Short mmCIF file of C-alpha atoms in Angstrom, two decimals:
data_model
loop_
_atom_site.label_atom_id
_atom_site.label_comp_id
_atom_site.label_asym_id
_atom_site.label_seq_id
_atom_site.Cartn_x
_atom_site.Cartn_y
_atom_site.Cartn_z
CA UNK A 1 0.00 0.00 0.00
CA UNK A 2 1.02 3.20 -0.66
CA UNK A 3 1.06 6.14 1.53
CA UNK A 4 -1.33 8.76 1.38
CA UNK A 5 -1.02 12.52 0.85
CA UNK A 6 -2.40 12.96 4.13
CA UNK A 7 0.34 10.77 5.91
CA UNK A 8 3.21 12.95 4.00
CA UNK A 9 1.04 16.19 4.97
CA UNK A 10 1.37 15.11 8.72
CA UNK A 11 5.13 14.35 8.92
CA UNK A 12 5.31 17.88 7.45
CA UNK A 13 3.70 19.19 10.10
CA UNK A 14 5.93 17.42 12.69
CA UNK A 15 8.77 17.99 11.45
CA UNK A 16 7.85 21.91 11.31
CA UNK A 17 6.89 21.18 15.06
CA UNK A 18 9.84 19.63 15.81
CA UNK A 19 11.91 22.50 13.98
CA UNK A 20 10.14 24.77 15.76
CA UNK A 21 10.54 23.44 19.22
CA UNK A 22 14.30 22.91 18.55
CA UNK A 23 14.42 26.69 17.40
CA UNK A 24 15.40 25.91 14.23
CA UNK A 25 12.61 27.48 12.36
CA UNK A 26 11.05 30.62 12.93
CA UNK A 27 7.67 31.26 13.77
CA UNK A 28 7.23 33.70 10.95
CA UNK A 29 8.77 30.57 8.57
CA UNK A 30 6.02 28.34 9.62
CA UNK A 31 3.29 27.16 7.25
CA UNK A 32 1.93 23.46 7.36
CA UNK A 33 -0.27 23.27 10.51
CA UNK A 34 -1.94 25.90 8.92
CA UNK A 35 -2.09 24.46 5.26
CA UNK A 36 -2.71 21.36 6.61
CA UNK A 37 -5.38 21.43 9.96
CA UNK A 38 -6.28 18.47 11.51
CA UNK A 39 -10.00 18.59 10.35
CA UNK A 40 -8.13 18.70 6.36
CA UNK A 41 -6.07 15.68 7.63
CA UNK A 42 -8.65 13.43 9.13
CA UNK A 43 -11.63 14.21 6.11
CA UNK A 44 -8.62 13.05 3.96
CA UNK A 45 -8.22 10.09 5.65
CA UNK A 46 -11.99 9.06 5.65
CA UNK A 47 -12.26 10.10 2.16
CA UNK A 48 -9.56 7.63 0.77
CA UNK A 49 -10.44 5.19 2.74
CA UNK A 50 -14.01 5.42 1.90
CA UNK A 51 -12.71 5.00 -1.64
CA UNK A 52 -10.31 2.09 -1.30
CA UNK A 53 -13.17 0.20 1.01
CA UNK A 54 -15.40 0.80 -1.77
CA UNK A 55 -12.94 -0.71 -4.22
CA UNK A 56 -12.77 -3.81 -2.44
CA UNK A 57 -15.93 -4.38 -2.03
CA UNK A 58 -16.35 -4.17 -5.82
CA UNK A 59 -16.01 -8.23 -7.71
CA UNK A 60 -14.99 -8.41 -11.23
CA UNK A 61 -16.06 -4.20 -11.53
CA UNK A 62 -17.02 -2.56 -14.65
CA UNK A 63 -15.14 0.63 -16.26
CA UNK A 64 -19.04 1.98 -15.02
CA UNK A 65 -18.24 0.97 -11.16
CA UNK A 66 -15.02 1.56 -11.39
CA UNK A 67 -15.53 5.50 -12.55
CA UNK A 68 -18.40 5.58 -10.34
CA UNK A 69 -16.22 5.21 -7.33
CA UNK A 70 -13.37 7.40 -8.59
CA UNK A 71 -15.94 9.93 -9.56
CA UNK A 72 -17.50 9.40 -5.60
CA UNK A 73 -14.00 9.95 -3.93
CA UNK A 74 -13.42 13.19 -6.49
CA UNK A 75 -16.63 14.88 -5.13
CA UNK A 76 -15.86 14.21 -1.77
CA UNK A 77 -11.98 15.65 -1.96
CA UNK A 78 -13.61 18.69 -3.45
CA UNK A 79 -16.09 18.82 -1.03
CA UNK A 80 -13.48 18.97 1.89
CA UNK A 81 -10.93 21.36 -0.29
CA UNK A 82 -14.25 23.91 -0.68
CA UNK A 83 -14.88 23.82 2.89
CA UNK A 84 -11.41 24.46 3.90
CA UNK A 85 -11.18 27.21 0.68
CA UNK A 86 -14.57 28.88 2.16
CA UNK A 87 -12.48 29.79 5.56
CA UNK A 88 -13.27 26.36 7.49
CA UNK A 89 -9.21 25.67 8.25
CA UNK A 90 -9.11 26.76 11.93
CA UNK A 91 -11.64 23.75 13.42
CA UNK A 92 -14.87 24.93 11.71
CA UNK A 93 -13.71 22.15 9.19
CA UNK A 94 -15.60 19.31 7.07
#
C-alpha cells in the first residue's frame, strides 16, 4: 500500500513542530499546521479510505463501477478542499 497525501502532509507538520521546538525554524517561517489542519487531515483520511473500502468491495467491476467510485472519492476531496477554501481551516472544518 502506498502512503497517502495525508500521511506525507502530517510528517510535514511534525517535522515543522519539531523545527520549531528545537528553534530551528522561525515562527514567521512556519506554514503546514496551517495548510494542513487536523480537520483537512482526518476528512482526507476518511475520504480515501471510503474510496479504497469501496474498491474492495467491488467483484470483477465494470469501467461503469469503477468510474463511479473514482468519480465518488473526487466529489468528496472537493467537497473537503471547498470547505477548507470557504475559511473552514481553523476547526470549523468538514
Amino acid at each position: 500500500m502506498t502512503d497517502s497525501p495525508s500521511k506525507h502532509w502530517r510528517d510535514g507538520v511534525v517535522e515543522e513542530a519539531r523545527k520549531l521546538a528545537a528553534s530551528t525554524l522561525n515562527v514567521e517561517d512556519t506554514f503546514m499546521a496551517n495548510l494542513y489542519p487536523a480537520t483537512l487531515l482526518d476528512a482526507t483520511d476518511e475520504a480515501l479510505s471510503s474510496f479504497e473500502t469501496g474498491l474492495r468491495t467491488l467483484r470483477s467491476p465494470s469501467d461503469d463501477e469503477v468510474l463511479a467510485a473514482v468519480e465518488r472519492a473526487v466529489l468528496a476531496l472537493n467537497a473537503i478542499n471547498e470547505l477548507l477554501r470557504c475559511g473552514h481551516r481553523s476547526g470549523d472544518g468538514p
